[in-house]
PDB file of C-alpha atoms in Angstrom:
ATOM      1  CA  UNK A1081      -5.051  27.679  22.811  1.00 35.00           C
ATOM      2  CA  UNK A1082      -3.664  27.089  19.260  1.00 36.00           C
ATOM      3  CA  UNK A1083      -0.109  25.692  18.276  1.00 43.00           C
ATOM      4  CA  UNK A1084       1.666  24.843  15.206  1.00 40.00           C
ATOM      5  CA  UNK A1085       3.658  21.777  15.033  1.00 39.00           C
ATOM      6  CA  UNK A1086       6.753  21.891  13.025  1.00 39.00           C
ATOM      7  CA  UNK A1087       9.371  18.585  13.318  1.00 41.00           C
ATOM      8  CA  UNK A1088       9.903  15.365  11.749  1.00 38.00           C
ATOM      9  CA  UNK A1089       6.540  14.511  11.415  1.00 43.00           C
ATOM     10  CA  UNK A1090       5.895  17.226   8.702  1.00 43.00           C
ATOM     11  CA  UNK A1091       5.287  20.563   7.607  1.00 40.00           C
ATOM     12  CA  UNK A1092       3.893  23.322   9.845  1.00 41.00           C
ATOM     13  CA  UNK A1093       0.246  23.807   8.881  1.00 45.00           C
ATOM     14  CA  UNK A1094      -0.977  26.565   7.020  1.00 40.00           C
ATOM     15  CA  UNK A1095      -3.101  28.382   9.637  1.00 41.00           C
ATOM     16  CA  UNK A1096      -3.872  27.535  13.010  1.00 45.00           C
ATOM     17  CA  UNK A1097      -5.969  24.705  14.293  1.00 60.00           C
ATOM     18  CA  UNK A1098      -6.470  23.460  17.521  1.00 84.00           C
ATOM     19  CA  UNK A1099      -3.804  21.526  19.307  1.00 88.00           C
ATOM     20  CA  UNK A1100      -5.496  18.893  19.712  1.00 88.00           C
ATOM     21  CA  UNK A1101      -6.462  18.078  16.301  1.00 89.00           C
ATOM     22  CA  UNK A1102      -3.193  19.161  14.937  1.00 91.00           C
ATOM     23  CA  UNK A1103      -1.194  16.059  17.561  1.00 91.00           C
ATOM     24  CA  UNK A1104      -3.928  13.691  16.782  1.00 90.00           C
ATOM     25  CA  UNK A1105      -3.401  14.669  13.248  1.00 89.00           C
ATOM     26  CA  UNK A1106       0.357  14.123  13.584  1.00 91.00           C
ATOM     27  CA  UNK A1107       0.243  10.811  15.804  1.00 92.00           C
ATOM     28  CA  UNK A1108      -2.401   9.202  13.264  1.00 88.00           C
ATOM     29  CA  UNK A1109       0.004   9.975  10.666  1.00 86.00           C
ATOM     30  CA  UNK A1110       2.900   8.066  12.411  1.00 88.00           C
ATOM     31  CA  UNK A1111       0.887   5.328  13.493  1.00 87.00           C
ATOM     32  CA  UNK A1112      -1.112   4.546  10.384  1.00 83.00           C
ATOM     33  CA  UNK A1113       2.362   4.735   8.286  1.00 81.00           C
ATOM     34  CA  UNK A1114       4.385   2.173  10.298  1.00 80.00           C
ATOM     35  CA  UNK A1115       6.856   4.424  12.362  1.00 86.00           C
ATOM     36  CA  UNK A1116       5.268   3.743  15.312  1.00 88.00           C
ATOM     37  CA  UNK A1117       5.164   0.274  15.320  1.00 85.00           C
ATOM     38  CA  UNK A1118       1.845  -2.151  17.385  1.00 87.00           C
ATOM     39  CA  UNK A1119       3.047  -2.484  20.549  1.00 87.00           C
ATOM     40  CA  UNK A1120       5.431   0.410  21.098  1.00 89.00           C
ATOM     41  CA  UNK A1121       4.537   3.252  24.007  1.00 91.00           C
ATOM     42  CA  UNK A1122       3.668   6.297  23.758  1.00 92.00           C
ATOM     43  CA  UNK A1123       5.166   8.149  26.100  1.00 91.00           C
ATOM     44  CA  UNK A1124       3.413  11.600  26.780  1.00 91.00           C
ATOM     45  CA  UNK A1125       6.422  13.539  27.798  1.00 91.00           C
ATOM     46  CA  UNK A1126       8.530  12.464  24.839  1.00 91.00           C
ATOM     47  CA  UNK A1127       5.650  12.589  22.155  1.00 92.00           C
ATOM     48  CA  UNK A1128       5.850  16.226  23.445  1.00 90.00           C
ATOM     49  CA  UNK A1129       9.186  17.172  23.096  1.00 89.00           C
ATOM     50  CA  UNK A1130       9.115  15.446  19.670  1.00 86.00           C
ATOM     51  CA  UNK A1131       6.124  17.265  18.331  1.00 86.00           C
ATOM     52  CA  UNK A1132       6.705  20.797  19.993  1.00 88.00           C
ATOM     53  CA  UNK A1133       4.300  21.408  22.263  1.00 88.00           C
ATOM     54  CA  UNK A1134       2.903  20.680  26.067  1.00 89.00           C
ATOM     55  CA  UNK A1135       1.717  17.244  27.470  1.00 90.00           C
ATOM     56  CA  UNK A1136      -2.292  18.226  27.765  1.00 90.00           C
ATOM     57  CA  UNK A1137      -3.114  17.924  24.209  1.00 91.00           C
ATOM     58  CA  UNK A1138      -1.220  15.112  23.964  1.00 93.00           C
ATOM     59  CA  UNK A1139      -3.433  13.427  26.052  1.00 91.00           C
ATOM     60  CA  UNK A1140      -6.497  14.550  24.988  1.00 92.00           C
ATOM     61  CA  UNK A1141      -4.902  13.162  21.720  1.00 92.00           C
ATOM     62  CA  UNK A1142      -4.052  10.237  22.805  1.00 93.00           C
ATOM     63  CA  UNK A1143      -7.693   9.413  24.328  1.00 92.00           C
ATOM     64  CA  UNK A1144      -9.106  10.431  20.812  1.00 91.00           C
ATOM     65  CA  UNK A1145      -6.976   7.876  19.102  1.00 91.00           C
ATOM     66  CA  UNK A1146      -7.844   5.707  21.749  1.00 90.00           C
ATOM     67  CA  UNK A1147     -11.677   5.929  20.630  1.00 86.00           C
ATOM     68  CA  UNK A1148     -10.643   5.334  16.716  1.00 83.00           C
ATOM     69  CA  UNK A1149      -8.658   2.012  17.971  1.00 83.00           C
ATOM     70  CA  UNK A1150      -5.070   2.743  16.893  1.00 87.00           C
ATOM     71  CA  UNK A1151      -3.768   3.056  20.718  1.00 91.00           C
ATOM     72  CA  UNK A1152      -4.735   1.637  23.492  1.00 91.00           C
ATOM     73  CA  UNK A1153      -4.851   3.032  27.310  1.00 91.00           C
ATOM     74  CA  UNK A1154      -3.234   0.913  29.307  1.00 85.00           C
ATOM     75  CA  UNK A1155      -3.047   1.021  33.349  1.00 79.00           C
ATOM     76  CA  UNK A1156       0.413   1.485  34.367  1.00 74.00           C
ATOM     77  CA  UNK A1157       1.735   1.562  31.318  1.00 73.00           C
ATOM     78  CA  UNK A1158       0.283   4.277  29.601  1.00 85.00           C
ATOM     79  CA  UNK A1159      -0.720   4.319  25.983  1.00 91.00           C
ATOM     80  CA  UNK A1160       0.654   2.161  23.450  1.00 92.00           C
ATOM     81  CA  UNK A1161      -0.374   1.390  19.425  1.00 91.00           C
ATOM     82  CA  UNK A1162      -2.957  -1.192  18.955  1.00 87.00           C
ATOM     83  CA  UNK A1163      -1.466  -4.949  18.458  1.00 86.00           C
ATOM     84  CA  UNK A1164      -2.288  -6.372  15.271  1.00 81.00           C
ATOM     85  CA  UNK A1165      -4.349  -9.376  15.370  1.00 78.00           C
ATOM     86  CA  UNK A1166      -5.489 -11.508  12.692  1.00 76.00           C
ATOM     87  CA  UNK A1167      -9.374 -11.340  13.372  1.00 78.00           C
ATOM     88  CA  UNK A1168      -8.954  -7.198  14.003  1.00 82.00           C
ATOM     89  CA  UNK A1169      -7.889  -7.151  10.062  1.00 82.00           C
ATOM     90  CA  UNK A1170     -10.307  -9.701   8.811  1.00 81.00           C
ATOM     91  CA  UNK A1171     -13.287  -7.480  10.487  1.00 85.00           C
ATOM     92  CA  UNK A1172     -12.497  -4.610   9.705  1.00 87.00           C
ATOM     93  CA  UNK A1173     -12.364  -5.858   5.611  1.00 85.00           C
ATOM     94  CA  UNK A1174     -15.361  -7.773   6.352  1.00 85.00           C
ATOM     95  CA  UNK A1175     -17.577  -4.948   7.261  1.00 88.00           C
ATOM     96  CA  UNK A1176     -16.384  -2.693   4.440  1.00 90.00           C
ATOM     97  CA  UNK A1177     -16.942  -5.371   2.163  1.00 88.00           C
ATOM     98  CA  UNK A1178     -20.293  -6.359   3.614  1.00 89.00           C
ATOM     99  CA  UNK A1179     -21.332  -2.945   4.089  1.00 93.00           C
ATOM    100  CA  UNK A1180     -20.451  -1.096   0.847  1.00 94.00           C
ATOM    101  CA  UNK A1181     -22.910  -3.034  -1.389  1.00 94.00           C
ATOM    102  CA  UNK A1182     -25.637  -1.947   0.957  1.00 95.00           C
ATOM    103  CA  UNK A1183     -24.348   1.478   0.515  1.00 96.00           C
ATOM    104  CA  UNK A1184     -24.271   1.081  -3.420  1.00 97.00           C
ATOM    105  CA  UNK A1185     -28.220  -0.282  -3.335  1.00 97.00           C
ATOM    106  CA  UNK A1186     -29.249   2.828  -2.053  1.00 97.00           C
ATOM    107  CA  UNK A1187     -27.016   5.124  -3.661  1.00 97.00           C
ATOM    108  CA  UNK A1188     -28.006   3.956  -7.080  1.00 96.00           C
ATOM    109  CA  UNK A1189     -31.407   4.374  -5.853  1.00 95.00           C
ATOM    110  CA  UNK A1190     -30.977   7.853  -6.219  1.00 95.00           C
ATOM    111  CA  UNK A1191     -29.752   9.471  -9.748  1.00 95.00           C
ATOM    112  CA  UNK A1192     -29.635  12.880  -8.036  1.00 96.00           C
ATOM    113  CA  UNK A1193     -26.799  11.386  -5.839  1.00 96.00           C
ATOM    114  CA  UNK A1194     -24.915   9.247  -7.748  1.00 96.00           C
ATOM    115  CA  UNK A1195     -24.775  12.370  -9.928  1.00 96.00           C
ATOM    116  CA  UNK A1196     -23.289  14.279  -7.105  1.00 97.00           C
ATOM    117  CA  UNK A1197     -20.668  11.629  -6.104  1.00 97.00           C
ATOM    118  CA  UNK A1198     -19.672  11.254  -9.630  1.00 97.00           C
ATOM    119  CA  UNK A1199     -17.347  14.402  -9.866  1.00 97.00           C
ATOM    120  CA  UNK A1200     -15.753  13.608  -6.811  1.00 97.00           C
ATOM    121  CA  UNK A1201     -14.480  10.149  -7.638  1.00 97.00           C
ATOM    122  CA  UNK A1202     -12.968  11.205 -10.752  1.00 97.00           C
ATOM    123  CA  UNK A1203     -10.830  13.057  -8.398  1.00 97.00           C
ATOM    124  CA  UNK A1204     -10.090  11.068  -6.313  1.00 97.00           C
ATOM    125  CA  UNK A1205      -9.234   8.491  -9.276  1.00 97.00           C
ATOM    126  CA  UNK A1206      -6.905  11.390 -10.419  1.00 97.00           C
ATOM    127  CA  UNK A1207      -5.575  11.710  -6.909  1.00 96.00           C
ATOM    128  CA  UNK A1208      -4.075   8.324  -7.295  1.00 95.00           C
ATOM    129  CA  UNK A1209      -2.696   8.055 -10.873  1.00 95.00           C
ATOM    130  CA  UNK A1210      -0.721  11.389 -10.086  1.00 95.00           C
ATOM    131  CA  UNK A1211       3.025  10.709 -10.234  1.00 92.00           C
ATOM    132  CA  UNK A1212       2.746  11.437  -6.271  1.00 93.00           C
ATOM    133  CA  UNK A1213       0.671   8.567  -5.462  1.00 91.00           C
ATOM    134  CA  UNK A1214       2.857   6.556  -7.671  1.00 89.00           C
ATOM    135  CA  UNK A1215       6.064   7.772  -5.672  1.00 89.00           C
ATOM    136  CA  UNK A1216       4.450   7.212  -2.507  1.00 89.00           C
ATOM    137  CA  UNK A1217       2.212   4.487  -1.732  1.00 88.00           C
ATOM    138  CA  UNK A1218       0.314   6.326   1.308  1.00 87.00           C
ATOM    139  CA  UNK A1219      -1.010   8.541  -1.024  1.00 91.00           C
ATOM    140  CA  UNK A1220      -2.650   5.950  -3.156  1.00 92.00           C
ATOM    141  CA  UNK A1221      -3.770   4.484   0.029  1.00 91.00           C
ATOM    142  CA  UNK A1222      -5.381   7.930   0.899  1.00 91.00           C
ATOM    143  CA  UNK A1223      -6.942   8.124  -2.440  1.00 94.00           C
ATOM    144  CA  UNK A1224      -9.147   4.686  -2.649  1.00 94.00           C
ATOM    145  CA  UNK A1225      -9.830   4.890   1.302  1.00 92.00           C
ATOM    146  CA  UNK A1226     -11.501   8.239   0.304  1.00 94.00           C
ATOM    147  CA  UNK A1227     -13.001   6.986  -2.533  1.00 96.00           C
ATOM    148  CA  UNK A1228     -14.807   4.047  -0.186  1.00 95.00           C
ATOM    149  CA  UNK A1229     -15.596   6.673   2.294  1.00 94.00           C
ATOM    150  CA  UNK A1230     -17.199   8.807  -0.387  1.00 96.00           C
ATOM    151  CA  UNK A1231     -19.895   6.156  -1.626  1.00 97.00           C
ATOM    152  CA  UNK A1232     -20.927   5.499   1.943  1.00 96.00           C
ATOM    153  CA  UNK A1233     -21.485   8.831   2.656  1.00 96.00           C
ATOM    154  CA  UNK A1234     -23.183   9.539  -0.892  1.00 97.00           C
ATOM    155  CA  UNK A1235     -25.607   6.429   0.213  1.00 96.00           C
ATOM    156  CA  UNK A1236     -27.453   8.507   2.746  1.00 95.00           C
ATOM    157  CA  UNK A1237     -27.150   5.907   5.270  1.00 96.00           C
ATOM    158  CA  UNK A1238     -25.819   7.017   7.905  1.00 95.00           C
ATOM    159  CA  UNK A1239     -24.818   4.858  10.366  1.00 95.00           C
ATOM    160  CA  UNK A1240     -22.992   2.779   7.212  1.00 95.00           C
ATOM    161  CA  UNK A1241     -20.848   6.478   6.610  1.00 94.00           C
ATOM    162  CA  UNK A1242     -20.147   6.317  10.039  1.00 92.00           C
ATOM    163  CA  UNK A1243     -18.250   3.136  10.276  1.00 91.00           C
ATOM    164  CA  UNK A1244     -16.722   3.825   6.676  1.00 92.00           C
ATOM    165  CA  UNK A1245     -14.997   6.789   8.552  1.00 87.00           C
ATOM    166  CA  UNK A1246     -14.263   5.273  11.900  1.00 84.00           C
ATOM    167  CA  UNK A1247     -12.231   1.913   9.736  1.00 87.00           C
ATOM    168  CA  UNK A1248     -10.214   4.297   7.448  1.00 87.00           C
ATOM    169  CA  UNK A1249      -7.283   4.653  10.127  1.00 83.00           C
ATOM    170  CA  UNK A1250      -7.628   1.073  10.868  1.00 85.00           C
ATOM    171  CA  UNK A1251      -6.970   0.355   7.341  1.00 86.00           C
ATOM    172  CA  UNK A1252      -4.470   2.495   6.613  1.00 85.00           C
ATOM    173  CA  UNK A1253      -2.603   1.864  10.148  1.00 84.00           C
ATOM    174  CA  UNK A1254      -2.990  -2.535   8.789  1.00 84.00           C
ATOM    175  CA  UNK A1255      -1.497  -1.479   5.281  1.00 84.00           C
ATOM    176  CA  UNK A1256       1.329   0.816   7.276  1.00 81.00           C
ATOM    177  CA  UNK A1257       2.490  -1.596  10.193  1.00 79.00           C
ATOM    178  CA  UNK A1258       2.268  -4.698   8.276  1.00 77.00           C
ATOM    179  CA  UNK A1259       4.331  -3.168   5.192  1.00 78.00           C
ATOM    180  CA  UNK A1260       1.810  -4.276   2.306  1.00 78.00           C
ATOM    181  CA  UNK A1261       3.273  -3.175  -0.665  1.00 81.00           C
ATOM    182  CA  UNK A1262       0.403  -3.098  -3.328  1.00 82.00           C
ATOM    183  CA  UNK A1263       2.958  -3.709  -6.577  1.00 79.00           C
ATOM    184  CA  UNK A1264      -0.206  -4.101  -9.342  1.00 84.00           C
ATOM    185  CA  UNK A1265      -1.227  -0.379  -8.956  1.00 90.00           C
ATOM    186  CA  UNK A1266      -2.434  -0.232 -12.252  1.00 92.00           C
ATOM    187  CA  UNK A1267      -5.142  -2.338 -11.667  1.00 93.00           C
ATOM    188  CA  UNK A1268      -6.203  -1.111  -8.290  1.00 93.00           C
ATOM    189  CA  UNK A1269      -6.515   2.482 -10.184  1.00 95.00           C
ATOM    190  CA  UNK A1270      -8.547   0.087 -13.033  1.00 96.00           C
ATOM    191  CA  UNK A1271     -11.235  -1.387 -10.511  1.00 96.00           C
ATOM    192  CA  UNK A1272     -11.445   2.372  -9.328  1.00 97.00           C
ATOM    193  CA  UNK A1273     -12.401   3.438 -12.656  1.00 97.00           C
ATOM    194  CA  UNK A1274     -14.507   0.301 -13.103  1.00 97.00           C
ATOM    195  CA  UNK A1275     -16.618   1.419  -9.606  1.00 97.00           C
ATOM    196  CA  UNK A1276     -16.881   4.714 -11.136  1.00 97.00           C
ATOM    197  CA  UNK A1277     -18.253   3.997 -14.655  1.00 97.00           C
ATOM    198  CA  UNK A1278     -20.411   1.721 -13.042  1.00 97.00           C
ATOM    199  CA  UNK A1279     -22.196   3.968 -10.797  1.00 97.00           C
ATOM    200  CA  UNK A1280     -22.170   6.605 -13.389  1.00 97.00           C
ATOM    201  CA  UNK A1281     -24.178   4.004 -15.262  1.00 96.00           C
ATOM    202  CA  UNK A1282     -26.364   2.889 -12.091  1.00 96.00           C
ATOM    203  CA  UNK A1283     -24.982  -0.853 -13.057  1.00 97.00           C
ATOM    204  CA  UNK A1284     -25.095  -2.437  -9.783  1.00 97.00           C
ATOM    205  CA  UNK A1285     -24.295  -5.680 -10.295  1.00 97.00           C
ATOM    206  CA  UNK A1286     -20.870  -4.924 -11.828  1.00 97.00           C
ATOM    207  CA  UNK A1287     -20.673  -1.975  -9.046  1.00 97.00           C
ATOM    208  CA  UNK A1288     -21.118  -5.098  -6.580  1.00 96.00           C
ATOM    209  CA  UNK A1289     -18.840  -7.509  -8.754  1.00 95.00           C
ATOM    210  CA  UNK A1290     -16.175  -4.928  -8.106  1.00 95.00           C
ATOM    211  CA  UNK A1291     -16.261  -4.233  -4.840  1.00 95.00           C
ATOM    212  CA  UNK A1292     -16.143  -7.961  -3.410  1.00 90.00           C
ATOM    213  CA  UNK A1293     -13.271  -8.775  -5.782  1.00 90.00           C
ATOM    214  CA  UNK A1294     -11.295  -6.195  -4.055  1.00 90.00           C
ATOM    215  CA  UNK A1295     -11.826  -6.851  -0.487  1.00 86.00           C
ATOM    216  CA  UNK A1296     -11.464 -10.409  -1.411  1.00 83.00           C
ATOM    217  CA  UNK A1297      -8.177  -9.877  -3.016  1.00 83.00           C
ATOM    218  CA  UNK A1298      -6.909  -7.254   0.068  1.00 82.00           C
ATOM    219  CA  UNK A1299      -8.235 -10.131   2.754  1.00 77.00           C
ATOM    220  CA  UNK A1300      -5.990 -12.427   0.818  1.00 76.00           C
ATOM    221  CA  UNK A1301      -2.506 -10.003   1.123  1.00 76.00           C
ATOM    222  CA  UNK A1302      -3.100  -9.535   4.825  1.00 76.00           C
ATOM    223  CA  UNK A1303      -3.561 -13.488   5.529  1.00 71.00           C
ATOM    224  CA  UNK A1304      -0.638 -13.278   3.934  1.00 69.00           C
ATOM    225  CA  UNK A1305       1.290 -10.946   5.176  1.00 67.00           C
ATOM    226  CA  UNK A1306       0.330 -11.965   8.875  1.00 65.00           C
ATOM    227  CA  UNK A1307       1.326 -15.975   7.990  1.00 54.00           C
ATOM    228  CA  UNK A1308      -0.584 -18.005  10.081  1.00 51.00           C
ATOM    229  CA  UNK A1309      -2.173 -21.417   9.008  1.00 46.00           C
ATOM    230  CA  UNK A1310      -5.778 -22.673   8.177  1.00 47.00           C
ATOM    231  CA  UNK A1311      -5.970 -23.448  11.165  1.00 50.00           C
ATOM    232  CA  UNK A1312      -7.350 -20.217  12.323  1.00 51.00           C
ATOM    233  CA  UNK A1313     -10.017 -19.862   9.532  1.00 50.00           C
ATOM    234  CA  UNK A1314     -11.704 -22.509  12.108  1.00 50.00           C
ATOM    235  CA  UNK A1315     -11.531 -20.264  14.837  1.00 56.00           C
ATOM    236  CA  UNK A1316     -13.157 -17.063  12.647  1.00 50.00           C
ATOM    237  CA  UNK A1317     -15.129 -18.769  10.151  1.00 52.00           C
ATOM    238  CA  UNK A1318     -17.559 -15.983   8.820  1.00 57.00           C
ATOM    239  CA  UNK A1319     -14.945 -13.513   9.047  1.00 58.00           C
ATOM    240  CA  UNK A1320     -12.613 -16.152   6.145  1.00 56.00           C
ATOM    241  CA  UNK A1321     -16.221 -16.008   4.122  1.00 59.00           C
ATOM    242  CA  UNK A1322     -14.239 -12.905   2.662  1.00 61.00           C
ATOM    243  CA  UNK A1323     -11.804 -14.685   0.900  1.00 58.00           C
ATOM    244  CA  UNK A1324     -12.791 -15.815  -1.957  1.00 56.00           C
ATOM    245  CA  UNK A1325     -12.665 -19.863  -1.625  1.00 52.00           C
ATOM    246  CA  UNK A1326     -11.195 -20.356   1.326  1.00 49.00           C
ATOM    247  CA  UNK A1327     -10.567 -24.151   0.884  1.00 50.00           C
ATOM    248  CA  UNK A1328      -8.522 -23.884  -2.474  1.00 51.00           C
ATOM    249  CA  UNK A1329      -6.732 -20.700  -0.754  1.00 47.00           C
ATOM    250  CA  UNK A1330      -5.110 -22.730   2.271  1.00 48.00           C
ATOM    251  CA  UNK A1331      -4.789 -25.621   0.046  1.00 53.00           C
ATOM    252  CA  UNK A1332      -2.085 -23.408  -2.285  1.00 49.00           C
ATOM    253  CA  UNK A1333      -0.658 -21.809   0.755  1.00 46.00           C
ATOM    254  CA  UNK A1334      -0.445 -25.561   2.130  1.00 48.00           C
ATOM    255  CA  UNK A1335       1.991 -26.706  -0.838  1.00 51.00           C
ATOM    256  CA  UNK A1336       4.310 -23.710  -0.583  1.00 50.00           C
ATOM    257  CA  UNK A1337       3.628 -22.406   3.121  1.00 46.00           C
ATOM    258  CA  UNK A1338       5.604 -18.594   3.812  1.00 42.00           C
ATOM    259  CA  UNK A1339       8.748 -19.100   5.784  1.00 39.00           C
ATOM    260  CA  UNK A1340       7.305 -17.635   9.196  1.00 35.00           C
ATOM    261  CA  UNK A1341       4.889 -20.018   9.379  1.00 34.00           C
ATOM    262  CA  UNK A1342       7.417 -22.878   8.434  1.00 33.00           C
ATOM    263  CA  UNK A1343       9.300 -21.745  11.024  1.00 32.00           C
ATOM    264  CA  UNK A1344       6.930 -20.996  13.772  1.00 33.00           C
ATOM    265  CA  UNK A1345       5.568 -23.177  16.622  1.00 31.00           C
ATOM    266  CA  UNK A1346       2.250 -24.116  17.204  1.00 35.00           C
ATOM    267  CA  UNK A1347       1.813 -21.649  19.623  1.00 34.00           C
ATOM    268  CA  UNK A1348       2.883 -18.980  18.037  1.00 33.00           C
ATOM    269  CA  UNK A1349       0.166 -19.567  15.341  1.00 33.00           C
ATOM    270  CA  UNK A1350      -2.839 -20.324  17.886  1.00 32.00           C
ATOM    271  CA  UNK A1351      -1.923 -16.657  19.285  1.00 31.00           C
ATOM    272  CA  UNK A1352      -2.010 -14.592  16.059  1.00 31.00           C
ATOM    273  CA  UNK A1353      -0.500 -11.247  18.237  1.00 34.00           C
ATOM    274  CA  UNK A1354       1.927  -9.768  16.217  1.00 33.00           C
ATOM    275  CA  UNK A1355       4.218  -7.004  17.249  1.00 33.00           C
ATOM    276  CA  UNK A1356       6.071  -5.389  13.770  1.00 34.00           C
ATOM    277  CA  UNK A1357       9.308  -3.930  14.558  1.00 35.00           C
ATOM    278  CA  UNK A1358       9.515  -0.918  12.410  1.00 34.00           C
ATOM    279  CA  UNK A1359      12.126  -0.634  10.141  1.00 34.00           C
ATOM    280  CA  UNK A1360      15.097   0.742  10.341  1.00 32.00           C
ATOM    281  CA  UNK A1361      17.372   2.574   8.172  1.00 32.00           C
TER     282      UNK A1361
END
């Protein structure tokens, strides 16, 4: 059985796919970009009167979403988007950041691949510095996720690729529900370029340089953006090895602390669950 899916959500889709793929397709979409917000349901009957189309491939896409970690099944109450929580964000930028210079060891191992890859990230590089991507941040998003995905798969390793593509929505859905608004884009298309010269070059250590300063920098907007205190880098100390000196980082946040956190009780920071109401017009 085959449907196409035309409402809010988007376009119909050129061709047919399989219903499945094409509501998981849609509901990724909504979740990763903040209209669904963490903690709302997902109720199958409505999700199918929104998108078009009967309640069984909702489900089936609601289990596959399930399985990438932007929804969870819940007994009694049915499915509803992943909570954010401080730690979930922090791993998930650990292991990319960990990960990818394993994946850039091997890959400039291997002239014959980085030679391959090469082509591709100059796309993607054009992909965001289009006047799209600078219109609408999602697409920039799209752009370096890819980019990341692309040297892990390049690597030959595949278990690294694997995870790579299994933390993209993750990313995108921490970027969407937590409204991070990346103003410098400039220099996030600049460290792009940087990666790509590099491995055109086979100059790991810069390759390397780049890549932690990134991850470093993006660890440091979430903590942000989540506002909790230092407090919790005792609870997850490995994962706050990300950000680049910790100590001097909470010690700057100490002296001009964001409001939430000035506001909120000591509870409320000791249970970093956050719910983002999604925005409305």
């Amino acid at each position: 059985m085959t449907e196409t899916i035309r409402n809010s959500m988007g376009a119909a889709d050129d061709g047919l796919v399989s219903s499945v793929d094409l509501a998981k397709r849609r509901l990724r979409e909504a979740i990763t970009s903040g209209e669904f917000a963490p903690g709302a349901r997902l109720v199958e009957a409505n999700l199918a009167k929104h998108l078009g189309m009967s309640r069984g491939p909702i489900r089936d896409a609601l289990r596959d979403l399930a399985a990438e970690g932007l929804v969870v099944l819940r007994r009694n109450r049915g499915a509803v988007v992943t909570e954010i929580h401080v730690e979930d964000v922090l791993e998930v930028y650990a292991m990319r950041s960990v990960l990818g210079p394993l994946a850039l060891r091997q890959l400039m191992s291997s002239p014959e691949a980085r030679s391959n890859l090469v082509p591709k990230l100059k796309a993607y590089i054009r992909q965001a510095k289009s006047k799209e991507a600078r219109a609408d941040q999602r697409l920039l998003v799209d752009a370096d996720s890819a980019f990341q995905t692309a040297i892990a798969q390049a690597s030959g390793l595949r278990r690294i690729s694997d995870v790579f593509a299994e933390t993209s929505a993750e990313a995108k859905f921490f970027v969407g529900a937590l409204r991070i608004r990346y103003t410098d884009t400039d220099l996030i298309i600049e460290e792009l370029e940087q990666l790509a010269k590099a491995i055109t070059n086979g100059d790991l250590a810069t390759a390397e340089r780049v890549w932690q300063t990134r991850f470093s920098r993006a660890a440091q907007e979430f903590i942000e953006a989540i506002a909790f205190g230092p407090q919790m880098a005792m609870r997850w100390p490995h994962l706050f090895q990300i950000v680049d000196s910790p100590g001097k980082f909470f010690e700057r946040w100490a002296d001009d602390p964001p409001a939430v956190v000035a506001q909120s009780t000591g509870k409320a920071r000791r249970r970093m669950r956050i719910s983002v109401k999604a925005e409305t017009a």
